[in-house]
Structure formats: C-alpha cells, structure tokens
XYZ file of C-alpha atoms in Angstrom:
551
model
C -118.387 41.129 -172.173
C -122.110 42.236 -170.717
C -124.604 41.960 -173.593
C -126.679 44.153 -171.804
C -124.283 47.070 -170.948
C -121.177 48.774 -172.053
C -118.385 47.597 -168.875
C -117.711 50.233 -167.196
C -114.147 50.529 -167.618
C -110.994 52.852 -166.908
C -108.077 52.981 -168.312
C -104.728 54.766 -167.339
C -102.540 53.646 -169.758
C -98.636 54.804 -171.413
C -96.729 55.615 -168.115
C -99.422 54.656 -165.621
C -99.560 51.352 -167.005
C -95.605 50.953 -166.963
C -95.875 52.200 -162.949
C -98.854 49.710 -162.653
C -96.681 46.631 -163.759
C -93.688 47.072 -161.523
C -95.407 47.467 -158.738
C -97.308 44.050 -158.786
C -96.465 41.855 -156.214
C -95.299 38.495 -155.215
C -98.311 36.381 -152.955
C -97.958 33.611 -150.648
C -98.427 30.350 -152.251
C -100.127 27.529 -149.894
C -99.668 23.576 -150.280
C -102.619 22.489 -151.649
C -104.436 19.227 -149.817
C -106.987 17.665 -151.917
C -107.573 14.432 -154.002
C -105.289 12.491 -156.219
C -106.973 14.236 -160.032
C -106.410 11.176 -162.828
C -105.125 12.653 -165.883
C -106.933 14.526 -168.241
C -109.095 13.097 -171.088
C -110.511 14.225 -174.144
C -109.295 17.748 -175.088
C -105.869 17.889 -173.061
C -102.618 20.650 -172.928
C -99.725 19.406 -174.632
C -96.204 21.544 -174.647
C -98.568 24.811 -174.536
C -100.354 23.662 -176.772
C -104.634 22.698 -177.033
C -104.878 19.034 -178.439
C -107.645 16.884 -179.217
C -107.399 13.003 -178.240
C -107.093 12.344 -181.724
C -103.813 13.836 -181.723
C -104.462 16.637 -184.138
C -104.176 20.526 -182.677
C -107.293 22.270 -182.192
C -107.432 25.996 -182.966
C -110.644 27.866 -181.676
C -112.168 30.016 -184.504
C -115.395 30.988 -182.296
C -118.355 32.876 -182.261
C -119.927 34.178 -178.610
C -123.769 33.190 -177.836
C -125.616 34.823 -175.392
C -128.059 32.486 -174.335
C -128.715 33.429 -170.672
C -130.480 36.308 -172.291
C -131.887 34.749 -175.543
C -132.185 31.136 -174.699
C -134.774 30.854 -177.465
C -132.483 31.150 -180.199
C -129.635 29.350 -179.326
C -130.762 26.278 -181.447
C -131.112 28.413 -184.910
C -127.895 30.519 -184.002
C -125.709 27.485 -183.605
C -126.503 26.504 -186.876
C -126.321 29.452 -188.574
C -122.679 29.715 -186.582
C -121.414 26.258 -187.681
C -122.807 27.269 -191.690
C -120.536 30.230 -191.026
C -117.561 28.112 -190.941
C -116.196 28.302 -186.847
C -115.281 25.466 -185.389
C -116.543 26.478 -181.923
C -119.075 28.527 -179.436
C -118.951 30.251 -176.377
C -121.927 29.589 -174.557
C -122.941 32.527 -172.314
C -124.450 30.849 -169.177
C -125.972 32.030 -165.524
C -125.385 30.262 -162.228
C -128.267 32.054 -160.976
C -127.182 34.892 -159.531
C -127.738 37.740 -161.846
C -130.017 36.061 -164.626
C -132.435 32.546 -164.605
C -130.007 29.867 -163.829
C -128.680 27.484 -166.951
C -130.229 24.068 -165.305
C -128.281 20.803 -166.215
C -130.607 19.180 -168.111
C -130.727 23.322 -170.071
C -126.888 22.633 -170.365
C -127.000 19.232 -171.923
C -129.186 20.386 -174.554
C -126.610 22.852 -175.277
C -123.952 20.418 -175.384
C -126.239 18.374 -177.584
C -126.628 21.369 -179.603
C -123.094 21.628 -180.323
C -122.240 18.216 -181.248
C -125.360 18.109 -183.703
C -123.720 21.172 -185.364
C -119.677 19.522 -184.926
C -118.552 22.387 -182.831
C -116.449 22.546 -179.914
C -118.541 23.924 -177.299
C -117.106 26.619 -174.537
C -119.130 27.430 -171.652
C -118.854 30.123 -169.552
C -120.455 31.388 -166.367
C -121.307 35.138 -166.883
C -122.621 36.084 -163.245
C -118.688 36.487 -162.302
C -118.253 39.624 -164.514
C -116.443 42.423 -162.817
C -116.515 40.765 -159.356
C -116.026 42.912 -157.057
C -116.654 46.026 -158.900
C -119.454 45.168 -160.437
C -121.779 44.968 -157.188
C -124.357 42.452 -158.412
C -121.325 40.136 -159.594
C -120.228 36.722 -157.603
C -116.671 35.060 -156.926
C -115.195 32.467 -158.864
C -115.944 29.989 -155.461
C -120.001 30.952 -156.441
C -119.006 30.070 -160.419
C -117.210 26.537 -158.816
C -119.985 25.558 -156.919
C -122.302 25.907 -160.081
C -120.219 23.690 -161.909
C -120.397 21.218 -159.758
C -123.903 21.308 -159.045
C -124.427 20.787 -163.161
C -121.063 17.935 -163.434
C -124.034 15.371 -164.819
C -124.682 17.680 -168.169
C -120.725 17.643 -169.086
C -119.050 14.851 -167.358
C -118.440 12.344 -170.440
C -117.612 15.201 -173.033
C -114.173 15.470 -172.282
C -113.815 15.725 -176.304
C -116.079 18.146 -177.046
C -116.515 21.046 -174.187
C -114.257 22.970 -172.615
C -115.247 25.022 -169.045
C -114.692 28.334 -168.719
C -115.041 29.474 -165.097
C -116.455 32.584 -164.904
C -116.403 35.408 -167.129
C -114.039 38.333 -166.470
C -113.904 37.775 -162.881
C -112.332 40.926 -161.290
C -113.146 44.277 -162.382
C -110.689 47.202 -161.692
C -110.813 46.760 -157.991
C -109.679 43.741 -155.530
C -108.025 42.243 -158.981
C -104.521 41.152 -156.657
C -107.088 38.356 -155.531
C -107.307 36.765 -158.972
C -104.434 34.608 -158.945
C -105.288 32.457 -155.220
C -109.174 32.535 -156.228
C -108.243 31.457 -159.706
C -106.148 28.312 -158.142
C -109.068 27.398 -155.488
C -111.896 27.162 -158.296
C -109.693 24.942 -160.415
C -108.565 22.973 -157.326
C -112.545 22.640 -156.470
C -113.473 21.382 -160.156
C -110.496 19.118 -159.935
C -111.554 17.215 -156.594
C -115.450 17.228 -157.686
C -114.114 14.970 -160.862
C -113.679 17.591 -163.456
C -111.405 16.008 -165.981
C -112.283 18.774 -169.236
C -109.776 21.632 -170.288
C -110.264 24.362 -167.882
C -110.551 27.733 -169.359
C -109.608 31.221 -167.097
C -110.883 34.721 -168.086
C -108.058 37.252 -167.212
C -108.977 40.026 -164.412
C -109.383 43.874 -165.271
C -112.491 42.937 -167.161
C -110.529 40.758 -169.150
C -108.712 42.424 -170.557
C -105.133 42.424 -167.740
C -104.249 46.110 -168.080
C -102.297 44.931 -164.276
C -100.427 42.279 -166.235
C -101.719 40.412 -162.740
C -102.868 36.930 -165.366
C -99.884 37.514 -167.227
C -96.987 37.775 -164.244
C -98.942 34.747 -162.521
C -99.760 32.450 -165.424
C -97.090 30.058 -164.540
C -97.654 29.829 -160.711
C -101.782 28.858 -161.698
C -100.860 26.377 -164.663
C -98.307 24.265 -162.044
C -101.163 24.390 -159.325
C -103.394 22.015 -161.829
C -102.317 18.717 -161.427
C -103.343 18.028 -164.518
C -101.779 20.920 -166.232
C -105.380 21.001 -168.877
C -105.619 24.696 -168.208
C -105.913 27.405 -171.070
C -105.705 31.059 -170.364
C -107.738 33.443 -171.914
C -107.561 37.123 -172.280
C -110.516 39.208 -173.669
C -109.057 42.333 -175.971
C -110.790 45.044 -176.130
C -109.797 49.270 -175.794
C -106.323 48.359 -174.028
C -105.808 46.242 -177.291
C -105.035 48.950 -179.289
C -102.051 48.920 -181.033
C -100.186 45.694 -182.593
C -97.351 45.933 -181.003
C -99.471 45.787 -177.605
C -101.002 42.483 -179.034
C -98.408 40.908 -180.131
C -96.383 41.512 -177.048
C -99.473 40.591 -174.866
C -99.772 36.968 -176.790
C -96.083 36.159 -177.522
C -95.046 36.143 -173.489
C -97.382 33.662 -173.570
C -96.112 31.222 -176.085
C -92.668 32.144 -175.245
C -93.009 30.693 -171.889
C -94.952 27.450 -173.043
C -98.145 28.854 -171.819
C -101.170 28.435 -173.842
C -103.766 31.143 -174.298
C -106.432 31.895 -176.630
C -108.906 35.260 -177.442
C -111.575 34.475 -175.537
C -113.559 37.667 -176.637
C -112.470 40.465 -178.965
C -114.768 43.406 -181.044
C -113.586 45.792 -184.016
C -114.869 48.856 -181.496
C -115.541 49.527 -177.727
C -116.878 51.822 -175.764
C -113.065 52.260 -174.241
C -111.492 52.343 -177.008
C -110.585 50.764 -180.484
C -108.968 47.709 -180.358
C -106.925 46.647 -183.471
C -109.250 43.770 -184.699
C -106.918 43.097 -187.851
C -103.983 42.681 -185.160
C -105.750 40.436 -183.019
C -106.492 38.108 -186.209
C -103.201 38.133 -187.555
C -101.690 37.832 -184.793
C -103.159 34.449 -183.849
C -103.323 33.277 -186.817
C -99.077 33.514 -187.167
C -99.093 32.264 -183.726
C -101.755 29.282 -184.241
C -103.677 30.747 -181.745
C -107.346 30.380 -180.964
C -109.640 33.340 -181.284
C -113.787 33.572 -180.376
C -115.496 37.086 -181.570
C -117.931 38.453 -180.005
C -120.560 38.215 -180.170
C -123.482 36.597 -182.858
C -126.576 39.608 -181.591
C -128.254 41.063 -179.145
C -125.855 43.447 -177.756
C -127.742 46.879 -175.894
C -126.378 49.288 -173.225
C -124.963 51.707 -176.590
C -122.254 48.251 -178.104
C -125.323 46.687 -180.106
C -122.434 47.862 -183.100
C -120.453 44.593 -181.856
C -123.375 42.654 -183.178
C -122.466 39.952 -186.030
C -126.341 39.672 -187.098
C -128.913 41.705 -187.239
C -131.701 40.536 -185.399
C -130.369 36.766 -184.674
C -131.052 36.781 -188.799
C -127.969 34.947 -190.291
C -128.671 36.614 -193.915
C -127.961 40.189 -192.719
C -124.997 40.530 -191.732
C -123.738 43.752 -190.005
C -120.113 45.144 -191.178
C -118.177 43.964 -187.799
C -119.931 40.124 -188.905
C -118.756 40.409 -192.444
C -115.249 41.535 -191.403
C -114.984 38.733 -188.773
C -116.696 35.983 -190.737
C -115.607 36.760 -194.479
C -112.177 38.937 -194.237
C -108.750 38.566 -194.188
C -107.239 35.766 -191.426
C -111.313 35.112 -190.321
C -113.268 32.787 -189.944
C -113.398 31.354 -193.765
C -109.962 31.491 -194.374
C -108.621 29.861 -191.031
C -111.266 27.722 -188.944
C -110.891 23.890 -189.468
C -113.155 21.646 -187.733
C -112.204 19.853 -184.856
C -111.305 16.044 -186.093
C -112.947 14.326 -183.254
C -115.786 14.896 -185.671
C -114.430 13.179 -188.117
C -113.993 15.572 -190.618
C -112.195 18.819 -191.066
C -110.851 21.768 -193.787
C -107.807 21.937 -195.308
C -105.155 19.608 -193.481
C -101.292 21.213 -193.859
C -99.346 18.592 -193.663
C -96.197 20.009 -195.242
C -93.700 20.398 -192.575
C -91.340 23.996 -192.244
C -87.806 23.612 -193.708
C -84.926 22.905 -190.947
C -83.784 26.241 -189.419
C -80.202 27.321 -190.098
C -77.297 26.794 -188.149
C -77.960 28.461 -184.540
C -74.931 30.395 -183.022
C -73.961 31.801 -179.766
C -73.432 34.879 -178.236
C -73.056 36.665 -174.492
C -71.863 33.236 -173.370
C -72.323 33.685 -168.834
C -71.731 30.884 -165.937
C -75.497 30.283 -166.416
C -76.791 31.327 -169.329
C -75.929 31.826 -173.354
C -77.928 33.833 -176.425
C -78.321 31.743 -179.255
C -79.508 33.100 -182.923
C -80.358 31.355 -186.307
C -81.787 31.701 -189.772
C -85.170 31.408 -190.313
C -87.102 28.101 -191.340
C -89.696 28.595 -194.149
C -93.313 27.228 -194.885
C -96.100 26.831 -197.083
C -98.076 28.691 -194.599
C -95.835 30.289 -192.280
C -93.723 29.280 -189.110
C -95.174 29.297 -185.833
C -92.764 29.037 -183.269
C -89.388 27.931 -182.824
C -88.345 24.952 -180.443
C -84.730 25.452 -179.039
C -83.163 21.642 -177.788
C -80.260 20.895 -175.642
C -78.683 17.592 -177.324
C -76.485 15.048 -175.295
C -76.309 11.226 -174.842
C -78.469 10.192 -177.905
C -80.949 12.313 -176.043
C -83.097 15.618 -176.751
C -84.511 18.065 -173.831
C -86.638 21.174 -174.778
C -85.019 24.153 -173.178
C -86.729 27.370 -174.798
C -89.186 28.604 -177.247
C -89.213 31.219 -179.740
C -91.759 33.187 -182.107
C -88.014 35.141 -183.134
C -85.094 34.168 -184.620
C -83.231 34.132 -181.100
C -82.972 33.296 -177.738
C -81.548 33.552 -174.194
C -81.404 30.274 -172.787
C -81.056 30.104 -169.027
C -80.477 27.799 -166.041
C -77.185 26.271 -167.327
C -74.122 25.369 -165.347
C -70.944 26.980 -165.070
C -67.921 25.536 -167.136
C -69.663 22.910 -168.683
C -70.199 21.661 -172.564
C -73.232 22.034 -173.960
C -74.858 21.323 -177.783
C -77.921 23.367 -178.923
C -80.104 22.945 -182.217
C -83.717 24.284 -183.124
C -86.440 22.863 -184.989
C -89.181 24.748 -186.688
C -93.036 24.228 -185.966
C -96.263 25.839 -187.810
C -99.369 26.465 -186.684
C -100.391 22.885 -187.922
C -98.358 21.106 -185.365
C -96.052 19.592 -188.257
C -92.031 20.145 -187.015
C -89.229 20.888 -189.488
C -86.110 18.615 -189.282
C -83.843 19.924 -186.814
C -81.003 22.179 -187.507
C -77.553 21.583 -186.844
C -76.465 21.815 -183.648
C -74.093 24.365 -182.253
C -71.642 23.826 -179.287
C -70.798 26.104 -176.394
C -68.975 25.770 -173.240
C -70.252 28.033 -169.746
C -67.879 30.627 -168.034
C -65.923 29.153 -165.213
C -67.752 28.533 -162.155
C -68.127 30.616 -158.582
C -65.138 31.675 -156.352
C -64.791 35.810 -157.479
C -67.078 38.013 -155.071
C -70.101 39.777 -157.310
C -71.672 42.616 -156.492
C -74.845 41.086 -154.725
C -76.276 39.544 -151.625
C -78.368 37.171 -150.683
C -80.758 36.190 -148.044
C -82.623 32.750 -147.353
C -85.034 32.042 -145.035
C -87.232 29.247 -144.062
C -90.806 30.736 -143.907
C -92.756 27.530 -142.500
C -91.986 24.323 -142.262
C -93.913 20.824 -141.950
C -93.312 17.019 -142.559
C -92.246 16.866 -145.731
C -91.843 19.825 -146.909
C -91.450 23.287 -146.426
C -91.532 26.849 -147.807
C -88.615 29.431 -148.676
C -87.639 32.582 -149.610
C -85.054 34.351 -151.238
C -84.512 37.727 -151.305
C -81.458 39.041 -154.130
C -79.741 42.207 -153.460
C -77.695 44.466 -156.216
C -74.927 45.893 -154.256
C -73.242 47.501 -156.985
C -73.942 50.660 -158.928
C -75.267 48.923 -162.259
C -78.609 47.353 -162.559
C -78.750 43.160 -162.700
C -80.331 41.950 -165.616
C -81.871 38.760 -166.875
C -79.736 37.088 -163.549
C -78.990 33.396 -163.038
C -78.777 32.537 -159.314
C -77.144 28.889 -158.355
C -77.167 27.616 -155.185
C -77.148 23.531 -153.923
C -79.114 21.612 -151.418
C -77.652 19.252 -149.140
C -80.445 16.906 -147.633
C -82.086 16.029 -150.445
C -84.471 18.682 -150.445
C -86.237 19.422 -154.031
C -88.014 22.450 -155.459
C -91.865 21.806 -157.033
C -92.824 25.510 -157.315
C -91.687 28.228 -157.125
C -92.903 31.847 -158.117
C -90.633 35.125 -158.533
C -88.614 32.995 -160.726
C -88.039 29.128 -162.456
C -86.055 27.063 -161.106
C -84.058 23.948 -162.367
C -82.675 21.318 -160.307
C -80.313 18.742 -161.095
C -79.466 16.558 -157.727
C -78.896 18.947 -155.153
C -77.746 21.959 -157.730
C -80.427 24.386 -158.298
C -80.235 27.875 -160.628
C -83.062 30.064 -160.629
C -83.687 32.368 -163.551
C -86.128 35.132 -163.294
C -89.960 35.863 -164.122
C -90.812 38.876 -166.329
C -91.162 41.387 -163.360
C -88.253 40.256 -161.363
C -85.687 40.346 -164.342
C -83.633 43.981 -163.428
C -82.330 44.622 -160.036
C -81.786 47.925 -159.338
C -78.897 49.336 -157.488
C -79.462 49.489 -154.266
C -82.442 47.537 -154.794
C -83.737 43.592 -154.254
C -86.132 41.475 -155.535
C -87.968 38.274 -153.867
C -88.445 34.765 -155.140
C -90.498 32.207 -153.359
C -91.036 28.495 -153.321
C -92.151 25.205 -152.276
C -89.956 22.097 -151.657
C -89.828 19.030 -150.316
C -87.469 17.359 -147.722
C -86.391 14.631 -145.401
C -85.712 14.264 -141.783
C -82.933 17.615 -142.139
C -83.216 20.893 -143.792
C -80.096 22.611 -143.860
C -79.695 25.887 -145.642
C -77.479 26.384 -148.737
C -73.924 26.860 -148.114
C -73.153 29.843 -150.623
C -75.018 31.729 -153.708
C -73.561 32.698 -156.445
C -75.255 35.157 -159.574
C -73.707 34.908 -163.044
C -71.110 32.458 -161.987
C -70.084 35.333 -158.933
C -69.972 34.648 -155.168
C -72.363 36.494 -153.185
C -72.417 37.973 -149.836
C -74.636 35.883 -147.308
C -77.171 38.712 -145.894
C-alpha cells in the first residue's frame, strides 16, 4: 500500500481470473552458486510455521507505520500501537529512490523503538511498489542492495525483526519475473550474512490476482537454504468474498507453507475486501495479520486511516473495528515471549481426532477421512503421520477433516493416524491409526506417455524434464507418476510437481496447476538432481500404478 495514492489497480476477475491461472507457466530454475548460509537464528520457520527461539509460536497481530513519510511521529505512534495491544509493526522504509533514504543509524533507532515498546518489528522497503508498472518504482536487486548497505542497524536482532524485501514488488505488468527476482534478493541477503526471517510481498500489487506467489511458493521457500522465509500476501479489492480468502490462505497451510496478511483495509479504492473474513480467517488458521495502516493515508484512501491525525484518542471506525472488534487486535494479539511476558497462554491441548479411514485406495496414492478433534479455542490444522518401525513421518496437512495423501508405493502396507494442533502450537494425542495396503504395482499399459529429457548437464549434477501426456479420452487427475534411477542420481528440486525419493524409486505428485491432464493434452515438470560419473535415463514410467508409453 502507497500512503500517498490510491494503487492504481485492475482487476478482471470471475472467468478472466480462472483463464489467468491456467495459463501460468513453468520457468527455468538455475543452480544457485553462492556461500555456505549457517542456520537461522532468532525468529526461525518451523513445519510452516513462525517460531521464536524461545520455542513458543509467534502470531503477528500488526499495525502498518508509515515513517518514510512521517518520520516524526514514529516514536509516539509506536507507543500508542503497543498500548493498543499488537504485538508487532510494519515499518514503512525508503532505500532512497522514491523518498529520503531510511539511514542505518535512522533504522536502529527504529529497531530500538520497537524493543522499548516489546514489539516485533517488520521492516519493509516501500520504493519497490508496483515495479515495473509503477514507473518511479525499483527491483527487488535495488531493495537487496539497500539491505545490505544498512546490515549494521539489524544484524544481532535475529529475535526481534523480521525483513521484508520490498513492498508489493510487481504491479500488473512484467509480474512472471517475480518468482527468479524473488529467489536472487533472498540469495543476495543470504551471502551478505542475513540470518533474520525473510519476509516476501506477493506480485499484482500484493495482492496475486495471477496466483504467480501462490503456484511458485514452494520452488522460492526450497531456494533458501535456510528455509526462514514467510510469504505474505496483501488483501485488498480481489479479497472479496470468504470463500476467496479462505481458499487463498488454506493452499498455503495445506502445503506446509507459511504466510501471513501483510496488509489488509475494511475498503479500497478496487473494491471491498471482506475485513471480517480476513480476521477470522487467520485467527482459525493461527495466522498472522498487520492492518493497515495507523494515519496519514491521502490520494482519496485517508478512510483506511486507524487515527485521526496520528492522535491515538480518536479513533476512526476502520481503527475501532480493527483494534476493538471481533477476532482483533484485543481479543487475539499476545506478545511475543522473547520479551518475557505475554497474554493469555492456551496451554490446553485439542482432544485426539477419531479414527481416520480410507477411501479411493490407487498404486500411489489413498484418501483418508476422520472425526474431528475439539478445543477450548478451536483446532487449527490437522497433521496426517505415516507410522512404521517405532517411527513417525509427517506426510500431509489438513485445515479439513480429510485428505489425499500422495507419493506412496504400489502394493505395499502402510499405517496412517492424525493428530490435532491449535493455533497455540499445543498437539492433541494422536488418533488411532488406520491400515491400508496400495494397488498392485506397474505392468498394464495406461493411457499416457511420457517423455524425459536431459536439459543440461554438469559435474555433479544436472537438470531434467518431464513432459506427461493423456492419451486417452478422460482427463488425469490428481496423478502419481513413478519412475527409478539407476546411477545414483537424486532429486533436490523440482517444480511442476513434488517429488519423493526413496533409493533410486522416485513418484512425483503434482502442483496445484499441473493436477488435470486433459485429453489430448500434457503437462511439464522440471527438476534438479544430482549424479555420479553416469546418468542413465529411467527405464519405464508408470501413472497410477499403469505402464506408460515412452514418447
């Protein structure tokens, strides 16, 4: 969000949008050279999730602060923000390029600011807003090379800041760029030292109308070698509707992804996002969430003020519904322990989840269902487990009663159970478990083909593709493909798809916008592996437990 004018946004959505999604596509992924990164301190991703090194989850309840534009009352407004019960501030901030640059020793005193008033400080760069739309804008490299050029105001407060990038980089235009220039600025804070959480702003001025953050989240997060990177998504006019929220947020956290609100209003000038959604939403989720913004808003969205005036007593009707109503700020922030105190701790775990059991049994995959768990404050997610050998190994989430698990093997024994976790972090006991045995394996011909190519090669490694063909008359749906290396060669990333590898054996199950192959019609999965001295190619392929033609 631009304090100073409404974003000059356009929306197609209903069937545009649908066209608009299927026709993203897949991009070349690069091996990335660079320096050994030590692992994370302070604030760290765990399973999805945002953690402080206290152990305890942190959930944002924010408040944006524009001070690139009001630097004068950034010391009175983070107070008045902290009295108001968040636990955390986004800290507008200027590299330079559009508005007096934030110096470090500006930025320390911010971070100074924030620990003096115990919250969890967020800064952003906002010169990247709209890039390349927005003409006066500058790439996430620009945003990078600011960050390194202040390292000496944040290096140290691993615990208590968290880096966002750049603000909204990508407008409506040049947005298929996001995902590689997304990958080099983390790659660039990771080799100048950066240890903090890293925070990306979704393309489409935030708000991923292209679904290009959301088809692409998974191919960014395994590019950090750290894996302390938090997505964030801004929710504005194409936020309208619940179930678009809720959709939006749970692909997410279904695919162990974490995310937060990084900005969100009750009105826009393209359109009216559902602010009650939005707050529910995360809240049932244990989700973070930052409003904007505390004042001076212009450009015709000074309504998306909280204050009047910077004055904390006069409170405009957006403020009191963000601050004082239902699944706000009072009812749900908790201060972040690392200050050593807090709100109300939950530490009453959900009940165990019934007994899962299974249904649409395949060569490679199997649905399982269950009763819900129950809690004092409500369940969060659900945690499906694959049990063997005194052993447990996470396999799926769930914010549903149900799931499709994926990436099994054919004609083989399997024992599932589920465990229940709120948005506390406390985990039920787990359920019983539930047994199921895989179709038989490959040998009967299945309506598909499949080409494999080597697209470049060097020591150690190389890259392939995969292209998957639907001979037949029906569409493929939510497809397991198997095939098995034999060289030693390993997969460690792929994109199109997730692969699982056990020795030589891989299956591949597919991402969101690869799931349905039409008749007639292929789709493309990519990846990155490494290998010896010999590379051969895989003997056979099969899909759903079904042999298919070499093309």
């Amino acid at each position: 969000m631009k304090a100073l004018r409404a974003h000059p946004l356009v929306f197609v959505l209903g069937a545009t949008l649908a066209v608009l999604v299927s026709l993203i596509g897949l991009g070349q992924v690069a091996r990335a050279e660079g320096p050994v990164v030590p692992a994370a301190t302070g604030l760290t991703v765990q399973g999805g999730r945002l953690v402080e090194s206290t152990g305890s989850d942190l959930v944002l309840r924010g408040v944006n602060h524009p001070h690139a534009w009001y630097a004068g009352e950034t010391s009175e407004s983070l107070a008045a923000i902290k009295a108001e019960g968040a636990n955390s501030v986004r800290v507008v901030l200027s590299s330079g390029d559009q508005w007096a640059e934030t110096s470090a020793a500006e930025l320390s005193g911010i971070v100074a600011e924030c620990k003096a008033n115990r919250l969890i400080c967020v800064l952003e760069v906002h010169d990247t807003t709209g890039y390349p739309e927005a003409s006066a804008a500058v790439s996430l490299e620009r945003a990078a090379e600011y960050w390194l050029s202040v390292r000496s105001a944040v290096v140290g407060q691993e615990d208590y800041v968290v880096v966002n990038i750049g603000n909204e980089p990508y407008g409506n235009t040049g947005y298929a760029e996001w995902t590689r220039a997304t990958i080099d600025a983390v790659a660039t804070l990771r080799g100048g030292g950066f240890e903090h959480t890293l925070l990306v702003d979704a393309p489409n001025w935030g708000q991923d109308w292209s679904f290009t953050m959301r088809d692409t989240a998974r191919e960014v997060y395994d590019a950090d070698p750290t894996g302390n990177l938090v997505f964030s998504i801004h929710m504005y006019g194409v936020f309208s509707a619940e179930s678009t929220v809720r959709s939006y947020l749970t692909g997410f956290v279904d695919a162990g992804l974490p995310i937060l609100v990084g900005e969100f209003g009750h009105d826009h000038s393209d359109g009216n996002p559902d602010e009650d959604a939005i707050m529910s939403v995360t809240r049932e989720l244990g989700l973070g969430y930052i409003g904007w913004s505390w004042s001076g808003n212009s450009g015709g969205v000074e309504y998306l003020d909280m204050v009047n005036g910077f004055d904390p007593a006069s409170l405009t009707p957006w403020g009191e519904r963000f601050l004082n109503g239902p699944d706000g700020i009072g009812e749900t922030s908790e201060e972040a322990t690392i200050f050593g105190g807090g709100g109300p701790v939950d530490n009453e775990a959900p009940t165990a989840p019934g007994t899962p059991t299974a249904s649409d049994v395949t060569g490679g995959s199997v649905r399982l269902s269950w009763p819900a768990a129950s809690d004092n404050v409500g369940v969060a997610r659900y945690e499906i487990v694959r049990v063997g050998g005194g052993a447990e190994t996470q396999v799926a989430t769930s914010t549903g009663t149900s799931v499709t698990v994926t990436g099994l093997s054919a004609d083989t024994a399997y024992a599932f159970a589920v465990y229940a976790r709120d948005a506390a972090g406390n985990r039920s006991p787990r359920s019983a478990t539930v047994q199921v045995t895989t179709e038989g394996g490959a040998g009967t011909p299945a309506a598909c083909s499949v080409g494999y190519r080597v697209v470049g090669e060097w020591s150690g490694g190389f890259q392939g593709e995969i292209v998957i063909g639907n001979t037949g008359s029906s569409p493929i749906t939510d497809w397991t493909l198997a095939f098995s290396f034999a060289d030693g060669q390993r997969v460690t990333t792929m994109w199109g798809g997730t692969a699982a590898q056990n020795g030589g054996a891989v299956t591949v199950t597919p991402a969101s916008y690869t799931r349905v192959i039409a008749p007639g019609g292929s789709v493309t999965v990519g990846f990155i592996a490494d290998k010896g001295g010999s590379n051969a190619e895989p003997a056979e392929f099969t899909l759903g437990g079904g042999l298919c033609a070499l093309a």
